[in-house]
XYZ file of C-alpha atoms in Angstrom:
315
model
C 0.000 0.000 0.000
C 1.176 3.650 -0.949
C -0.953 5.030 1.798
C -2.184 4.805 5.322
C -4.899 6.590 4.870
C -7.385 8.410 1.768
C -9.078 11.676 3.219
C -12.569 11.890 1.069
C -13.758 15.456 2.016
C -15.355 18.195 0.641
C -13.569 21.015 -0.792
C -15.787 23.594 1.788
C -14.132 22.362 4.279
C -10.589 22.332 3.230
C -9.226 24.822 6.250
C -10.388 21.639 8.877
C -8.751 18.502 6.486
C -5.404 20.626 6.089
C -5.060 21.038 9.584
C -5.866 17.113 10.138
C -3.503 15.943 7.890
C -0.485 17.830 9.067
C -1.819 16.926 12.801
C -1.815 12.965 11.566
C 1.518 13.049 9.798
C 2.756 14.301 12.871
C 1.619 10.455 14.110
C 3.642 9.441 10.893
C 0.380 8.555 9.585
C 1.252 8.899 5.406
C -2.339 10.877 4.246
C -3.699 10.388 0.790
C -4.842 14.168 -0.186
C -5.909 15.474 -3.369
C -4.415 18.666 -3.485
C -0.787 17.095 -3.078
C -1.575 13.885 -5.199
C -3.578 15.064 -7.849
C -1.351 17.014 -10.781
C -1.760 18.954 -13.760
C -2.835 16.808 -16.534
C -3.717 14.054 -14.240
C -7.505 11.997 -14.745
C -9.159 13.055 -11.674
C -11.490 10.086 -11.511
C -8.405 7.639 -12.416
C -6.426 8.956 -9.892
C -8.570 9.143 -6.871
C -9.962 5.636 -7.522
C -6.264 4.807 -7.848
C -5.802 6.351 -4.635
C -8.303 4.386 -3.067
C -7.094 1.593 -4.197
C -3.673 2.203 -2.688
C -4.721 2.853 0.690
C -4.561 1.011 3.995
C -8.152 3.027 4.817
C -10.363 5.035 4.000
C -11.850 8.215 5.831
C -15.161 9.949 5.090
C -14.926 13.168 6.728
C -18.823 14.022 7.289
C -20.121 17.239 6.919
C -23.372 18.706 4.950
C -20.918 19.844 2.043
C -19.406 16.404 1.059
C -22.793 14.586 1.621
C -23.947 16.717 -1.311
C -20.579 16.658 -2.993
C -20.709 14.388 -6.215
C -16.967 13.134 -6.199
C -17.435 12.118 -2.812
C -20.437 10.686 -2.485
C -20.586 9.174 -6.439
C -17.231 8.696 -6.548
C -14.725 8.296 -3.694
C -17.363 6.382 -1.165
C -18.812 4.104 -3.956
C -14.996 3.540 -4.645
C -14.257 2.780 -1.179
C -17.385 0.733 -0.326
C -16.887 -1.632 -3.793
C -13.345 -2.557 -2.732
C -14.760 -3.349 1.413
C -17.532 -5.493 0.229
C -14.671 -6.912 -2.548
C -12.067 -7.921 0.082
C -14.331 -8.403 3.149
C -12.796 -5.657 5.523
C -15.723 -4.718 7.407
C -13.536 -1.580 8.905
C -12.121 -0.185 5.762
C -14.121 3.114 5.739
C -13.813 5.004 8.694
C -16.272 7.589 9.121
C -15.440 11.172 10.998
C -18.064 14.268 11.551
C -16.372 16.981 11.283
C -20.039 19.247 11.149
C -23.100 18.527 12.384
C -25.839 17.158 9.605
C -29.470 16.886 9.772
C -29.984 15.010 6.162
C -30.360 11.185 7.021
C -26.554 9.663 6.427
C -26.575 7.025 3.654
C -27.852 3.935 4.378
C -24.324 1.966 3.947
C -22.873 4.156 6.420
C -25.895 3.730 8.910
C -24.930 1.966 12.117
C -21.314 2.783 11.891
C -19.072 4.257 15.013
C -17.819 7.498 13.997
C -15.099 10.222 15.395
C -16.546 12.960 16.334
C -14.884 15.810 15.530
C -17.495 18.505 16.405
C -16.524 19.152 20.166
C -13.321 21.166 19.932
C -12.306 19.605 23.267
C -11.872 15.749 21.911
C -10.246 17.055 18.771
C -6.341 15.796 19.734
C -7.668 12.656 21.521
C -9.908 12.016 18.146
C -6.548 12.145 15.964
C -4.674 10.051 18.313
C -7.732 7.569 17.882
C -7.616 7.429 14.082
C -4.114 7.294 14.297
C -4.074 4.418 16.105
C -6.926 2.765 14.164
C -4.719 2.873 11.211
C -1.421 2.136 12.736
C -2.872 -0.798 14.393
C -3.157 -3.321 11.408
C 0.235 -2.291 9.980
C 2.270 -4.896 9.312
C 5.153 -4.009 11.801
C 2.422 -3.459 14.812
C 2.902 -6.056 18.134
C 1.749 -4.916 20.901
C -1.303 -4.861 23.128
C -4.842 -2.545 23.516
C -7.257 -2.725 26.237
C -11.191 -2.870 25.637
C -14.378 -2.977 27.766
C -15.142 -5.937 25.365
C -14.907 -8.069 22.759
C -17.192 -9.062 19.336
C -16.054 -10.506 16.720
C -17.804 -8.724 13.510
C -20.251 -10.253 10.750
C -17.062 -10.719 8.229
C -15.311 -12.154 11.070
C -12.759 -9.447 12.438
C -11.975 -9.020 16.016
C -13.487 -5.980 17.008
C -11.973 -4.259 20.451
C -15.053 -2.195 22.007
C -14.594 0.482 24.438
C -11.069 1.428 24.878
C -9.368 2.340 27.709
C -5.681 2.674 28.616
C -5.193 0.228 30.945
C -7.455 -3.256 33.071
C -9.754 -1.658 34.747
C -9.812 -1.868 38.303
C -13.815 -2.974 38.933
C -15.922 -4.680 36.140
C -14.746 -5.947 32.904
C -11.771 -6.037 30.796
C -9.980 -7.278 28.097
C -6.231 -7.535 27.052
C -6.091 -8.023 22.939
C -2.478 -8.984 21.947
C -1.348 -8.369 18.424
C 1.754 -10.154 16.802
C 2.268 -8.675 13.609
C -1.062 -7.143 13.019
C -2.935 -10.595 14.119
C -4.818 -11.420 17.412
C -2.923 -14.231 19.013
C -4.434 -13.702 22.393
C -7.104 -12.124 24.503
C -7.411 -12.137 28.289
C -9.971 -11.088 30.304
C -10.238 -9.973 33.776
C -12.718 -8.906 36.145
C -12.042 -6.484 38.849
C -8.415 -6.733 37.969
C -8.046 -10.459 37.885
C -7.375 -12.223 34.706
C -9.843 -14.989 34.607
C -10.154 -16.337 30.860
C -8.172 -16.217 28.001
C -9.058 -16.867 24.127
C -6.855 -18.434 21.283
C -8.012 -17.765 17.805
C -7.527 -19.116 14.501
C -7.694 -17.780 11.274
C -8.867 -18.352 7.602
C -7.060 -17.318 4.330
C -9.197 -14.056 4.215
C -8.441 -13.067 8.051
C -11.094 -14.235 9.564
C -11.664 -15.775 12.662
C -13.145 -19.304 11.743
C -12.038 -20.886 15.495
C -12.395 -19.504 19.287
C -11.142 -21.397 21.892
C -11.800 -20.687 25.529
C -9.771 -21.112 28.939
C -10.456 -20.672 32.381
C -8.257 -20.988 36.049
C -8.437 -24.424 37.480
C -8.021 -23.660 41.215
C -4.015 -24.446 40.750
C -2.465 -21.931 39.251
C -3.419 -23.235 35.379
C -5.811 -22.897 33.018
C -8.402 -25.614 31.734
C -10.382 -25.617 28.627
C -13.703 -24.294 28.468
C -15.245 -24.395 25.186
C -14.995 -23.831 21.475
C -16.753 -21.450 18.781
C -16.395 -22.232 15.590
C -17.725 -19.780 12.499
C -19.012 -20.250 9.039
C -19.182 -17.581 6.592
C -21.334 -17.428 3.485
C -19.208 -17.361 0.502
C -21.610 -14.722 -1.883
C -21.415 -11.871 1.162
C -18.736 -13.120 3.263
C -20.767 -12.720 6.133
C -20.632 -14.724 9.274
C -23.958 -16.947 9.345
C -23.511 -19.621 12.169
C -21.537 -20.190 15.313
C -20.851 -23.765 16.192
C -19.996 -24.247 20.065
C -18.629 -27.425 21.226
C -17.857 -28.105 25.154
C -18.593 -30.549 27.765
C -22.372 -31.913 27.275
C -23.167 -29.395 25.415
C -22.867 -29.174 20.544
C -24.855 -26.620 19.044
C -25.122 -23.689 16.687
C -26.489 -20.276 16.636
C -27.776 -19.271 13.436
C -27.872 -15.381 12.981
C -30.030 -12.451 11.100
C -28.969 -9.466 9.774
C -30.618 -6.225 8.975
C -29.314 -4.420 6.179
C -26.146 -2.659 7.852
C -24.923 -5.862 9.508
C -25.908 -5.424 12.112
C -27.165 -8.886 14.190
C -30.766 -8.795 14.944
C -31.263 -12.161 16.064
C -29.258 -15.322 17.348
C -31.363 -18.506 17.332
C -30.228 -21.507 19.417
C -30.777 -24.431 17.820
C -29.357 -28.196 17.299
C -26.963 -29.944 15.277
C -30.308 -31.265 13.429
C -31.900 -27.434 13.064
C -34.441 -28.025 15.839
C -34.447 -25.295 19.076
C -32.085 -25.822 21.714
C -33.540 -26.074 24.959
C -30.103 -27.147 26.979
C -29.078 -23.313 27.374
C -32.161 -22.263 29.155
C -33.112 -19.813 26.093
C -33.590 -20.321 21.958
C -33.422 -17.084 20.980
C -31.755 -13.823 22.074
C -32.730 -10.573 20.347
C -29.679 -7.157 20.098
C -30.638 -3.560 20.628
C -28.123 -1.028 19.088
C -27.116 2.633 20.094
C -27.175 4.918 17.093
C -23.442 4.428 16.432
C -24.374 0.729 16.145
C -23.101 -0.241 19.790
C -24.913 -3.151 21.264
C -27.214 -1.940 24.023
C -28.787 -4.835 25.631
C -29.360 -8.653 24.454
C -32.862 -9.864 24.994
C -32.796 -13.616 25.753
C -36.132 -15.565 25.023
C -37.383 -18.855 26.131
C -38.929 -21.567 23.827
C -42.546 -20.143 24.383
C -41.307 -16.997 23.436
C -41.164 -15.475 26.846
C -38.257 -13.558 28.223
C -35.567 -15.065 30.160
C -33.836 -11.724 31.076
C -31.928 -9.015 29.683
C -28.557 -8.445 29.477
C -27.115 -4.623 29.363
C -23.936 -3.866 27.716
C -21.582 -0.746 28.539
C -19.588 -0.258 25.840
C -18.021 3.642 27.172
């Protein structure tokens, strides 16, 4: 890749995107931007898709200027959004508001955690952030990042949600440890105490297709727990079932999507299709903030009664 990082914008708001990009090379972040790309002579439309194409990411700076701007919306995004659904990277296209808008956002960008760069106050933290979203799947990055938790998305990334800087010292947390740009480990603790750790393994695309559990046994070692396996379907790349294996217990969740990918519904059912009435609930329902964060998991019984609900913090 030529670039870390393609800044779609709006020429209105060229002051704010200058300023950015000299605040993200200063996180050696190497910024895609047409005014130093683009030449005399050059095919604009060549060369931005070309751009695209030679970037690590792509950011959508939001404002009410480029949502009405033709080479970004009928250009750059469709660009962008061809070559995520092309080579399944769910978290290509990172979205930033950098003005408020009161048009509806498009409906591929619906559901998608943004930056936001409209309070003044978070603007240095918000460039550190996308700085570090970028640097962290470079191929030279080992290291760790803590989270308040832990998905794994519909084309089968690991997805760190709610960072913080370090465990936290009541609640959850979760240590993710990169090698190389790929999850080899995460452990997580409760009120400070590291209680589980997963292994993952990977496809040829990058995608987790195993999840193995562990737990303390009493001594000072770990036992296994359990297993998740994941199958994808090949047309969308999406993730379509979870297969769990563990003591007494083989079964699958099958899962529906609405149309942003987000997971509406998680049926529990076994290895023969029929409901799975081991787990003391057959289906569990998701509620979503507006930036698509999970809210709360609604867990239903066989009869279609609920069995409780289950908040999630994800701040």
């Amino acid at each position: 890749m030529a670039h870390d990082l393609f800044l779609s914008y709006s020429r209105k708001n060229k002051r704010f995107i200058d300023r950015l990009a000299a605040d993200l090379r200063e996180h050696h972040v190497d910024v895609w931007l047409d005014t130093i790309e683009i030449e005399v002579g050059d095919l604009i439309h060549l060369t931005i898709e070309q751009g695209i194409e030679q970037s690590r990411y792509f950011c959508l700076a939001l404002s009410p200027a480029s949502l009405r701007s033709y080479y970004v919306r009928g250009i750059e995004f469709e660009t962008a959004f061809a070559r995520m659904v092309r080579e399944r990277r769910e978290s290509f296209i990172l979205p930033i508001l950098i003005q408020r808008v009161d048009e509806p956002l498009p409906a591929r960008l619906a559901g998608r955690a943004y930056l936001d760069f409209t309070n003044k106050k978070l603007y240095a933290e918000n460039v550190r952030k996308l700085a570090r979203k970028v640097q962290l799947q470079s191929d030279l990055f080992s290291g760790q990042r803590w989270y308040k938790a832990l998905e794994i998305s519909p084309f089968g990334e690991i997805v760190g949600i709610g960072e913080i800087t370090q465990v936290a010292p009541t609640g959850p947390s979760i240590c993710i440890t990169w090698t190389r740009s790929t999850v080899s480990r995460a452990d997580i603790y409760y009120n400070a105490a590291n209680v589980h750790y997963k292994q993952f393994s990977f496809d040829e695309h990058g995608r987790v297709v195993e999840n193995m559990m562990y737990e303390l046994d009493g001594s000072g070692g770990w036992r296994y727990v359990d297993t998740w396996r994941y199958e994808y379907d090949p047309a969308t790349g999406r993730r379509v079932k979870k297969f769990v294996e563990k003591t007494g217990a083989r079964s699958y969740r099958v899962l529906d999507y609405d149309g942003h990918n987000n997971v509406l519904e998680e049926r529990v059912v076994t290895l023969e299709g029929a409901p799975d009435l081991s787990y003391g609930y057959t289906r569990k329902l998701f509620e979503y903030s507006e930036d698509g964060h999970v809210l709360r998991e609604i867990l239903y019984d066989q009869d279609g009664d609920v069995v409780r609900t289950v908040e999630r913090k994800t701040d």
